[in-house]
């Protein structure tokens, strides 16, 4: 496995892989890797001849009041997991290597970025889209693997790649969960044992919302009310949103039309960390 601190070497090595006829898979990360990242790298390794991983905590996607300095890091264990899961190339750039001059060019994806996480963290998705656009330009033509856990991020990246005609196929991969249902996240490390129990409310709320849709709920507000009731049983979880949206466009919905693919998306603060989760369901025939 090649580990690159410099962008030029990383780019050149992946160009050489493509010249040899290999399809390049790419998994962008902010490090502190867990089995969720591991599953993305493993899938890329199963489907592609070369597998690039980036490990970069991107300052551009953190607002001034957020946890950039405290974001967990463990490069040694990250590199071990990359090697074990089948990565062939890893980029670990410094902030200066990624942003050698003040950033005057940013990427914003309208509409898809604006609600939910975008409303809570107004500068976040421009930071994500900008760094992912830079990483895609360094990696070149590839299949890029993103977890569905950050479902809105996946939609933003997909739309950006399509709008800007990037030579990248964006592949969404299912959320990896702990045995009790908690979605894996680098931020789970901040949860105390009690908060870890409280955090299960996100998964319970989604399960209740999906059950309501399958039982025939015909309006998005009704399903959102079911999720809110579940959150109300855990006063230590501060809900930011629990929304029902169209899975393809992330547009908010009113009446639920049979056959429509929905995403139920929730975010809540439990202790210090904000946790995100979501679930998909198709509105059944009536
Ligand atoms: O999901 C993440 O870890 C980050 O948002 C990403 C896509 C690596 C961009 O910094």
Short mmCIF file of C-alpha atoms and ligand atoms in Angstrom, two decimals:
data_model
loop_
_atom_site.label_atom_id
_atom_site.label_comp_id
_atom_site.label_asym_id
_atom_site.label_seq_id
_atom_site.Cartn_x
_atom_site.Cartn_y
_atom_site.Cartn_z
CA UNK A 1 0.00 0.00 0.00
CA UNK A 2 1.43 3.39 -1.02
CA UNK A 3 1.01 6.25 1.46
CA UNK A 4 1.28 9.73 -0.07
CA UNK A 5 1.60 13.05 1.74
CA UNK A 6 1.94 14.94 -1.55
CA UNK A 7 -0.91 15.33 -4.03
CA UNK A 8 1.30 15.09 -7.14
CA UNK A 9 2.65 11.63 -6.27
CA UNK A 10 -0.82 10.35 -5.40
CA UNK A 11 -2.32 11.67 -8.64
CA UNK A 12 0.56 10.29 -10.76
CA UNK A 13 0.31 6.86 -9.21
CA UNK A 14 -3.45 6.64 -9.86
CA UNK A 15 -2.95 7.87 -13.44
CA UNK A 16 -0.48 4.98 -13.87
CA UNK A 17 -3.08 2.50 -12.53
CA UNK A 18 -5.65 3.71 -15.08
CA UNK A 19 -3.02 3.55 -17.84
CA UNK A 20 -2.55 -0.12 -16.85
CA UNK A 21 -6.29 -0.64 -17.39
CA UNK A 22 -7.35 -0.65 -13.72
CA UNK A 23 -10.60 0.89 -12.51
CA UNK A 24 -9.88 3.16 -9.54
CA UNK A 25 -12.14 3.04 -6.48
CA UNK A 26 -12.03 5.98 -4.07
CA UNK A 27 -13.11 6.31 -0.43
CA UNK A 28 -12.76 9.85 0.99
CA UNK A 29 -12.59 9.99 4.80
CA UNK A 30 -11.68 12.24 7.71
CA UNK A 31 -9.89 9.35 9.44
CA UNK A 32 -10.56 7.71 12.82
CA UNK A 33 -11.82 4.87 10.69
CA UNK A 34 -14.36 2.33 11.91
CA UNK A 35 -16.07 -0.70 10.38
CA UNK A 36 -18.36 1.59 8.37
CA UNK A 37 -15.33 2.97 6.50
CA UNK A 38 -13.90 -0.55 6.41
CA UNK A 39 -16.97 -1.79 4.57
CA UNK A 40 -16.61 1.00 1.95
CA UNK A 41 -12.94 0.16 1.38
CA UNK A 42 -13.71 -3.57 1.20
CA UNK A 43 -16.47 -2.97 -1.35
CA UNK A 44 -14.20 -0.74 -3.44
CA UNK A 45 -11.52 -3.47 -3.31
CA UNK A 46 -14.06 -6.07 -4.46
CA UNK A 47 -15.17 -3.92 -7.42
CA UNK A 48 -12.01 -2.04 -8.49
CA UNK A 49 -8.41 -2.88 -9.38
CA UNK A 50 -6.92 0.01 -7.37
CA UNK A 51 -8.39 1.50 -4.19
CA UNK A 52 -7.52 5.02 -3.07
CA UNK A 53 -8.43 6.33 0.39
CA UNK A 54 -7.98 9.92 1.55
CA UNK A 55 -7.59 10.78 5.23
CA UNK A 56 -8.03 14.51 5.77
CA UNK A 57 -9.89 16.39 8.49
CA UNK A 58 -11.23 19.20 6.33
CA UNK A 59 -11.28 22.55 8.16
CA UNK A 60 -13.56 24.04 5.50
CA UNK A 61 -16.55 21.96 6.61
CA UNK A 62 -16.34 22.95 10.31
CA UNK A 63 -17.83 26.23 11.51
CA UNK A 64 -15.87 28.30 14.06
CA UNK A 65 -17.91 26.88 16.98
CA UNK A 66 -17.54 23.23 15.91
CA UNK A 67 -15.25 20.40 17.00
CA UNK A 68 -12.39 20.68 14.42
CA UNK A 69 -9.55 20.75 17.00
CA UNK A 70 -11.13 17.94 19.02
CA UNK A 71 -11.97 15.75 16.01
CA UNK A 72 -10.55 12.30 16.87
CA UNK A 73 -7.43 11.15 15.01
CA UNK A 74 -5.42 7.90 14.95
CA UNK A 75 -3.35 7.66 11.78
CA UNK A 76 -1.51 4.48 12.73
CA UNK A 77 -4.67 2.48 13.25
CA UNK A 78 -6.29 4.10 10.16
CA UNK A 79 -3.42 2.94 7.94
CA UNK A 80 -3.59 -0.57 9.42
CA UNK A 81 -7.34 -0.76 8.64
CA UNK A 82 -6.79 0.61 5.09
CA UNK A 83 -4.17 -2.09 4.42
CA UNK A 84 -6.33 -4.84 5.94
CA UNK A 85 -9.40 -3.84 3.88
CA UNK A 86 -7.48 -3.75 0.60
CA UNK A 87 -6.58 -0.08 -0.02
CA UNK A 88 -3.69 0.29 -2.48
CA UNK A 89 -3.10 4.07 -2.21
CA UNK A 90 -3.69 6.41 0.74
CA UNK A 91 -3.47 10.21 0.65
CA UNK A 92 -2.69 11.88 4.01
CA UNK A 93 -2.14 15.53 3.06
CA UNK A 94 -1.44 18.35 5.51
CA UNK A 95 -3.78 21.34 5.61
CA UNK A 96 -1.07 23.37 3.79
CA UNK A 97 -0.82 20.73 1.06
CA UNK A 98 -4.60 20.82 0.51
CA UNK A 99 -5.06 24.56 0.95
CA UNK A 100 -1.74 26.27 0.08
CA UNK A 101 -3.45 29.61 -0.43
CA UNK A 102 -6.66 31.21 0.83
CA UNK A 103 -9.61 29.46 -0.83
CA UNK A 104 -11.38 31.84 -3.22
CA UNK A 105 -13.22 29.14 -5.18
CA UNK A 106 -15.89 27.09 -3.45
CA UNK A 107 -18.60 24.73 -4.66
CA UNK A 108 -22.17 25.12 -3.46
CA UNK A 109 -24.99 22.79 -4.41
CA UNK A 110 -28.27 24.69 -4.12
CA UNK A 111 -31.54 23.18 -2.84
CA UNK A 112 -30.17 19.74 -1.86
CA UNK A 113 -27.82 21.48 0.63
CA UNK A 114 -30.32 23.88 2.10
CA UNK A 115 -32.58 21.98 4.50
CA UNK A 116 -31.87 19.68 7.46
CA UNK A 117 -28.05 19.59 8.04
CA UNK A 118 -27.67 22.59 5.74
CA UNK A 119 -30.09 24.64 7.86
CA UNK A 120 -28.32 23.61 11.09
CA UNK A 121 -24.79 24.13 9.69
CA UNK A 122 -25.07 26.79 6.95
CA UNK A 123 -21.44 26.58 5.72
CA UNK A 124 -21.00 22.82 6.09
CA UNK A 125 -22.00 21.46 2.68
CA UNK A 126 -20.03 24.10 0.75
CA UNK A 127 -16.99 22.88 2.73
CA UNK A 128 -17.80 19.25 1.93
CA UNK A 129 -18.55 19.88 -1.76
CA UNK A 130 -15.38 21.96 -2.17
CA UNK A 131 -13.03 19.39 -0.63
CA UNK A 132 -14.73 16.49 -2.43
CA UNK A 133 -14.44 18.37 -5.75
CA UNK A 134 -10.72 18.89 -5.05
CA UNK A 135 -10.27 15.22 -4.10
CA UNK A 136 -12.14 14.05 -7.22
CA UNK A 137 -9.84 16.23 -9.31
CA UNK A 138 -6.78 14.63 -7.62
CA UNK A 139 -8.06 11.06 -7.99
CA UNK A 140 -9.39 11.42 -11.55
CA UNK A 141 -11.91 9.07 -13.16
CA UNK A 142 -13.13 6.67 -10.48
CA UNK A 143 -15.96 5.01 -8.64
CA UNK A 144 -16.34 6.91 -5.34
CA UNK A 145 -17.91 5.14 -2.35
CA UNK A 146 -19.92 7.07 0.25
CA UNK A 147 -21.91 5.77 3.23
CA UNK A 148 -25.67 6.33 3.30
CA UNK A 149 -25.35 7.29 7.00
CA UNK A 150 -24.72 10.87 5.82
CA UNK A 151 -27.56 10.67 3.34
CA UNK A 152 -27.77 14.38 2.59
CA UNK A 153 -23.99 14.51 2.00
CA UNK A 154 -24.35 11.62 -0.45
CA UNK A 155 -27.12 13.51 -2.32
CA UNK A 156 -25.04 16.72 -2.40
CA UNK A 157 -21.96 14.91 -3.78
CA UNK A 158 -24.02 12.99 -6.32
CA UNK A 159 -25.64 16.17 -7.61
CA UNK A 160 -22.31 18.03 -7.73
CA UNK A 161 -20.62 15.23 -9.72
CA UNK A 162 -23.54 15.16 -12.15
CA UNK A 163 -23.93 18.96 -12.54
CA UNK A 164 -20.18 19.43 -13.08
CA UNK A 165 -19.84 16.40 -15.43
CA UNK A 166 -17.16 14.86 -13.24
CA UNK A 167 -15.82 11.50 -14.44
CA UNK A 168 -16.91 9.92 -11.17
CA UNK A 169 -19.57 7.32 -10.46
CA UNK A 170 -20.87 8.00 -6.95
CA UNK A 171 -21.83 4.77 -5.19
CA UNK A 172 -24.00 4.91 -2.04
CA UNK A 173 -23.43 2.09 0.47
CA UNK A 174 -25.68 0.93 3.34
CA UNK A 175 -25.11 2.25 6.85
CA UNK A 176 -23.12 -0.10 9.08
CA UNK A 177 -24.60 -0.46 12.57
CA UNK A 178 -23.56 -1.73 15.98
CA UNK A 179 -25.48 -4.89 17.00
CA UNK A 180 -28.01 -2.76 18.96
CA UNK A 181 -28.75 -0.57 15.92
CA UNK A 182 -26.58 2.53 16.59
CA UNK A 183 -25.18 3.79 13.28
CA UNK A 184 -21.37 3.69 13.30
CA UNK A 185 -19.77 7.13 13.42
CA UNK A 186 -16.34 8.48 14.38
CA UNK A 187 -18.18 10.78 16.81
CA UNK A 188 -19.65 7.85 18.82
CA UNK A 189 -16.34 7.78 20.70
CA UNK A 190 -17.50 10.91 22.58
CA UNK A 191 -20.61 9.18 24.03
CA UNK A 192 -20.54 8.20 27.73
CA UNK A 193 -22.10 4.78 28.53
CA UNK A 194 -25.41 6.49 29.48
CA UNK A 195 -25.39 8.66 26.36
CA UNK A 196 -24.60 5.57 24.28
CA UNK A 197 -27.94 4.10 25.53
CA UNK A 198 -29.79 7.39 24.94
CA UNK A 199 -28.40 7.51 21.38
CA UNK A 200 -30.39 4.40 20.46
CA UNK A 201 -33.46 6.66 20.31
CA UNK A 202 -32.45 7.73 16.78
CA UNK A 203 -32.75 4.18 15.51
CA UNK A 204 -35.97 3.60 17.49
CA UNK A 205 -37.56 6.76 16.03
CA UNK A 206 -36.65 5.67 12.49
CA UNK A 207 -38.04 2.16 13.08
CA UNK A 208 -41.31 3.67 14.35
CA UNK A 209 -41.48 6.04 11.36
CA UNK A 210 -40.89 3.22 8.86
CA UNK A 211 -43.53 1.08 10.63
CA UNK A 212 -46.03 3.96 10.38
CA UNK A 213 -45.41 4.29 6.62
CA UNK A 214 -45.81 0.53 6.13
CA UNK A 215 -49.00 0.58 8.22
CA UNK A 216 -50.54 3.07 5.78
CA UNK A 217 -49.71 6.58 7.05
CA UNK A 218 -50.71 8.88 4.22
CA UNK A 219 -49.10 12.18 5.24
CA UNK A 220 -45.47 13.08 5.96
CA UNK A 221 -46.46 15.17 9.01
CA UNK A 222 -48.11 12.11 10.59
CA UNK A 223 -44.91 10.08 10.21
CA UNK A 224 -42.83 12.97 11.57
CA UNK A 225 -45.19 13.14 14.58
CA UNK A 226 -44.64 9.43 15.25
CA UNK A 227 -40.84 9.98 15.25
CA UNK A 228 -41.21 13.05 17.50
CA UNK A 229 -43.21 10.97 20.01
CA UNK A 230 -40.37 8.46 20.23
CA UNK A 231 -37.81 11.25 20.72
CA UNK A 232 -40.03 12.68 23.50
CA UNK A 233 -39.35 9.51 25.53
CA UNK A 234 -35.65 10.50 25.73
CA UNK A 235 -35.40 14.06 27.05
CA UNK A 236 -31.57 13.76 27.04
CA UNK A 237 -31.59 13.66 23.25
CA UNK A 238 -32.04 17.17 21.78
CA UNK A 239 -33.66 16.64 18.38
CA UNK A 240 -32.64 18.98 15.57
CA UNK A 241 -34.95 17.48 12.97
CA UNK A 242 -36.85 14.30 12.14
CA UNK A 243 -38.01 14.75 8.55
CA UNK A 244 -39.67 12.71 5.81
CA UNK A 245 -38.30 13.59 2.37
CA UNK A 246 -38.24 12.31 -1.19
CA UNK A 247 -35.26 9.92 -1.37
CA UNK A 248 -34.08 11.17 -4.77
CA UNK A 249 -34.43 14.94 -4.39
CA UNK A 250 -34.56 15.36 -0.57
CA UNK A 251 -37.57 17.63 -1.17
CA UNK A 252 -40.03 17.78 1.74
CA UNK A 253 -43.27 15.89 1.16
CA UNK A 254 -46.90 16.34 2.14
CA UNK A 255 -49.24 13.49 1.08
CA UNK A 256 -47.51 10.11 0.70
CA UNK A 257 -48.17 8.66 -2.75
CA UNK A 258 -47.90 4.84 -3.09
CA UNK A 259 -44.67 3.81 -4.82
CA UNK A 260 -42.74 6.90 -3.66
CA UNK A 261 -39.31 6.13 -2.22
CA UNK A 262 -38.94 8.01 1.07
CA UNK A 263 -36.02 8.79 3.35
CA UNK A 264 -36.67 9.42 7.00
CA UNK A 265 -33.75 11.54 8.25
CA UNK A 266 -33.04 12.42 11.87
CA UNK A 267 -30.40 14.41 13.76
CA UNK A 268 -30.06 14.92 17.50
CA UNK A 269 -27.48 16.06 19.98
CA UNK A 270 -26.77 13.47 22.66
CA UNK A 271 -24.28 14.90 25.17
CA UNK A 272 -21.52 16.60 23.16
CA UNK A 273 -21.87 14.97 19.73
CA UNK A 274 -24.57 15.53 17.15
CA UNK A 275 -25.66 12.20 15.70
CA UNK A 276 -27.29 11.58 12.31
CA UNK A 277 -29.20 8.59 11.02
CA UNK A 278 -31.78 7.76 8.34
CA UNK A 279 -33.87 4.95 6.89
CA UNK A 280 -35.45 4.27 3.51
CA UNK A 281 -38.96 2.98 2.85
CA UNK A 282 -41.28 2.83 -0.16
CA UNK A 283 -44.90 3.96 0.39
CA UNK A 284 -46.93 0.73 0.03
CA UNK A 285 -49.99 0.33 -2.24
CA UNK A 286 -53.32 1.15 -0.58
O1 LIG B 1 -17.96 12.09 5.35
C1 LIG B 1 -16.82 12.55 5.58
O2 LIG B 1 -16.00 11.94 6.30
C2 LIG B 1 -16.42 13.90 4.99
O3 LIG B 1 -17.49 14.77 4.96
C3 LIG B 1 -15.75 13.77 3.61
C4 LIG B 1 -16.70 13.22 2.57
C5 LIG B 1 -14.52 12.88 3.71
C6 LIG B 1 -15.29 15.17 3.14
O4 LIG B 1 -14.39 15.73 4.04
#
